[in-house]
XYZ file of C-alpha atoms in Angstrom:
230
model
C 0.000 0.000 0.000
C 1.429 3.399 -0.971
C 1.589 6.247 1.505
C -1.067 8.189 -0.448
C -3.411 5.175 -0.497
C -2.833 4.690 3.219
C -3.695 8.339 3.895
C -6.892 8.135 1.833
C -7.893 4.930 3.596
C -7.212 6.543 6.969
C -9.394 9.514 6.032
C -12.249 7.187 5.062
C -11.899 5.338 8.370
C -11.934 8.623 10.248
C -15.183 9.636 8.590
C -16.611 6.203 9.430
C -15.672 6.740 13.064
C -17.095 10.251 13.282
C -20.258 9.513 11.298
C -20.747 5.906 12.298
C -24.042 4.145 13.003
C -24.062 4.676 16.768
C -26.029 7.905 16.862
C -26.324 9.783 20.120
C -22.996 8.508 21.423
C -20.207 10.655 22.782
C -16.797 10.711 21.160
C -13.765 12.287 22.819
C -10.911 13.305 20.542
C -7.757 15.367 21.100
C -7.915 18.797 19.483
C -4.643 20.381 18.385
C -4.447 24.184 18.497
C -1.266 25.515 16.929
C -0.238 29.164 16.775
C 3.008 30.970 16.070
C 4.907 33.539 14.016
C 5.325 33.359 10.262
C 7.552 35.187 7.787
C 6.578 35.637 4.137
C 8.488 36.338 0.948
C 6.379 37.657 -1.939
C 8.689 36.744 -4.801
C 9.375 39.409 -7.424
C 9.397 43.182 -7.034
C 7.657 43.023 -3.652
C 10.578 41.016 -2.200
C 13.050 43.432 -3.768
C 11.226 46.308 -2.125
C 10.889 44.600 1.280
C 12.064 41.013 1.734
C 10.044 39.816 4.735
C 6.413 40.320 5.667
C 5.154 39.008 8.969
C 2.067 37.290 10.264
C 0.576 34.519 12.368
C 0.280 30.843 11.433
C -2.788 29.020 12.779
C -3.790 25.363 13.020
C -6.899 23.839 14.567
C -7.560 20.154 13.997
C -9.270 17.208 15.646
C -6.875 14.255 15.760
C -8.042 10.699 15.265
C -5.119 8.538 16.346
C -4.678 4.995 17.589
C -5.694 5.911 21.132
C -8.929 7.422 19.822
C -9.593 4.417 17.586
C -9.069 1.917 20.401
C -11.404 3.885 22.658
C -14.123 3.814 19.974
C -13.421 0.469 18.316
C -17.010 -0.718 18.686
C -18.157 2.142 16.437
C -15.995 1.018 13.524
C -17.592 -1.591 11.230
C -15.928 -4.974 11.699
C -14.610 -5.096 8.123
C -12.620 -1.881 8.690
C -11.125 -2.670 12.102
C -7.988 -4.395 10.799
C -7.230 -1.428 8.538
C -7.930 0.997 11.382
C -5.413 -0.822 13.565
C -2.707 -0.140 10.942
C -3.415 3.553 10.376
C -1.286 6.317 11.854
C -3.564 9.309 12.449
C -5.934 11.635 10.641
C -6.366 15.348 11.312
C -9.671 17.011 10.483
C -10.248 20.767 10.579
C -13.534 21.696 12.277
C -14.248 24.499 9.788
C -13.013 25.676 6.394
C -13.535 29.259 7.602
C -10.668 29.152 10.105
C -7.746 30.932 8.396
C -4.442 29.176 7.921
C -2.489 32.447 8.040
C -3.031 36.046 9.066
C -0.817 38.699 7.471
C -0.037 41.489 9.942
C 2.946 43.320 8.499
C 3.214 47.111 8.756
C 5.834 48.864 6.645
C 9.367 48.327 7.939
C 10.775 49.777 4.706
C 8.361 50.692 1.939
C 5.664 48.000 1.806
C 2.986 46.752 4.205
C 0.824 43.630 3.894
C -2.433 42.745 5.669
C -4.891 39.933 5.022
C -5.438 36.196 5.376
C -5.035 32.830 3.665
C -7.501 29.974 3.947
C -6.556 26.342 3.234
C -9.937 24.587 2.966
C -8.602 21.319 1.525
C -5.282 19.639 2.064
C -3.533 16.372 2.773
C -0.268 15.507 4.479
C 1.893 12.412 4.089
C 3.993 11.451 7.155
C 7.573 10.459 6.378
C 8.443 10.164 10.082
C 5.965 9.176 12.776
C 5.859 9.342 16.538
C 6.885 12.124 18.905
C 9.080 13.462 16.079
C 6.871 13.721 13.007
C 7.902 14.979 9.554
C 5.225 15.491 6.924
C 4.999 16.780 3.377
C 1.720 17.877 1.892
C -0.286 19.913 -0.571
C -3.505 21.866 -0.413
C -5.838 24.375 -2.017
C -5.501 28.044 -1.028
C -7.518 31.228 -1.142
C -5.649 34.420 -0.243
C -6.693 38.024 0.179
C -3.903 40.496 0.927
C -3.942 44.277 0.929
C -0.448 45.341 -0.141
C 0.311 49.013 0.345
C 3.539 50.483 -1.009
C 5.300 53.822 -1.313
C 7.344 52.707 -4.312
C 5.810 49.740 -6.156
C 3.693 50.432 -9.247
C 3.961 54.160 -8.752
C 2.973 53.955 -5.101
C -0.412 52.334 -5.773
C -2.064 49.788 -3.487
C -2.843 46.199 -4.486
C -5.862 44.136 -3.489
C -4.454 40.661 -4.089
C -7.250 38.087 -4.284
C -6.343 34.749 -5.791
C -6.856 30.969 -5.511
C -3.773 28.823 -5.424
C -2.128 25.599 -4.289
C 0.659 25.025 -1.817
C 3.440 22.548 -1.142
C 4.414 22.227 2.511
C 6.990 20.487 4.695
C 6.704 20.477 8.496
C 8.730 18.997 11.353
C 6.689 18.524 14.532
C 8.015 17.495 17.932
C 5.584 16.598 20.725
C 7.376 16.746 24.087
C 4.325 15.365 25.884
C 0.901 14.378 24.542
C -0.488 17.852 25.290
C 2.359 20.139 24.128
C 4.830 20.415 21.267
C 6.374 22.648 18.622
C 6.665 22.575 14.848
C 8.791 24.282 12.197
C 8.022 24.391 8.500
C 8.074 25.926 5.052
C 5.217 26.407 2.612
C 5.263 27.628 -0.990
C 1.969 28.988 -2.306
C 1.551 29.204 -6.080
C -1.236 31.472 -7.317
C -3.058 32.566 -10.415
C -0.897 35.573 -11.357
C -1.954 39.117 -10.482
C -0.047 42.263 -11.371
C 1.142 44.603 -8.636
C -1.384 47.421 -8.606
C -3.499 45.482 -11.136
C -7.161 44.530 -11.081
C -8.213 41.156 -9.679
C -10.165 40.489 -12.902
C -7.026 40.459 -15.065
C -4.551 37.571 -15.381
C -1.165 38.754 -16.698
C 1.838 36.723 -17.764
C 4.328 35.864 -15.016
C 7.006 38.528 -14.582
C 8.832 40.476 -11.853
C 5.886 42.887 -11.487
C 3.435 40.005 -10.955
C 2.541 38.188 -7.717
C 2.350 34.416 -8.207
C 4.529 32.818 -5.501
C 4.451 33.488 -1.751
C 6.877 31.563 0.441
C 6.265 31.096 4.150
C 8.549 30.007 6.991
C 6.774 29.360 10.280
C 7.049 28.082 13.828
C 4.124 27.019 15.998
C 3.441 26.033 19.575
C 0.947 23.153 19.735
C -1.486 22.695 22.610
C -3.711 19.632 22.717
C -6.771 19.090 24.874
C -9.608 16.543 24.875
C -12.910 17.572 23.338
C -16.107 15.557 23.731
C -18.844 15.822 21.126
C -22.356 14.369 21.129
C -22.995 12.779 17.733
């Protein structure tokens, strides 16, 4: 079984667990809340004008791991229990409206950046498991950023609004079950938009066009049990 097939199977098992036949039952799962600083590079003229823009990285996810599966084994159909015993873990966001990133970057030279990115769909493949976990992944993005500049495009402001996709790598270390840290890098690739240009126009890629935003981040992770009535 490939890692991607294993991840898809684990996701299906997670949905079976959460939406299983035993209605009215309580399920307790660990919820991971991650928060920390992020630095962004908007490749092209924006980076030449001001290299780093700052913000906050966010992560909220319910975790279905082996401990959760064993505690709710009777809710998993018998034909799936052997596969569930082999799965690592699945993380499910409670809402697509929770932002992945907030941009809060006043001008330190000539350019400021404010806004948010949402990552409504994504998957991660673990290459290392356990207390030290390394994952690579990809996801869909939607970003709005207000970029204000004294020098770019004649000093005009940009309302950057674009869908995109990202590629991400993250190293996570859990010191205890309830606390850990992670470090990572994400590259977001977007439908191009010109600096100072309208959101309705799609230009060719060039130095005066925004199409790639890189992000380096660090997060503190806090986990606590959450009980839901299903």
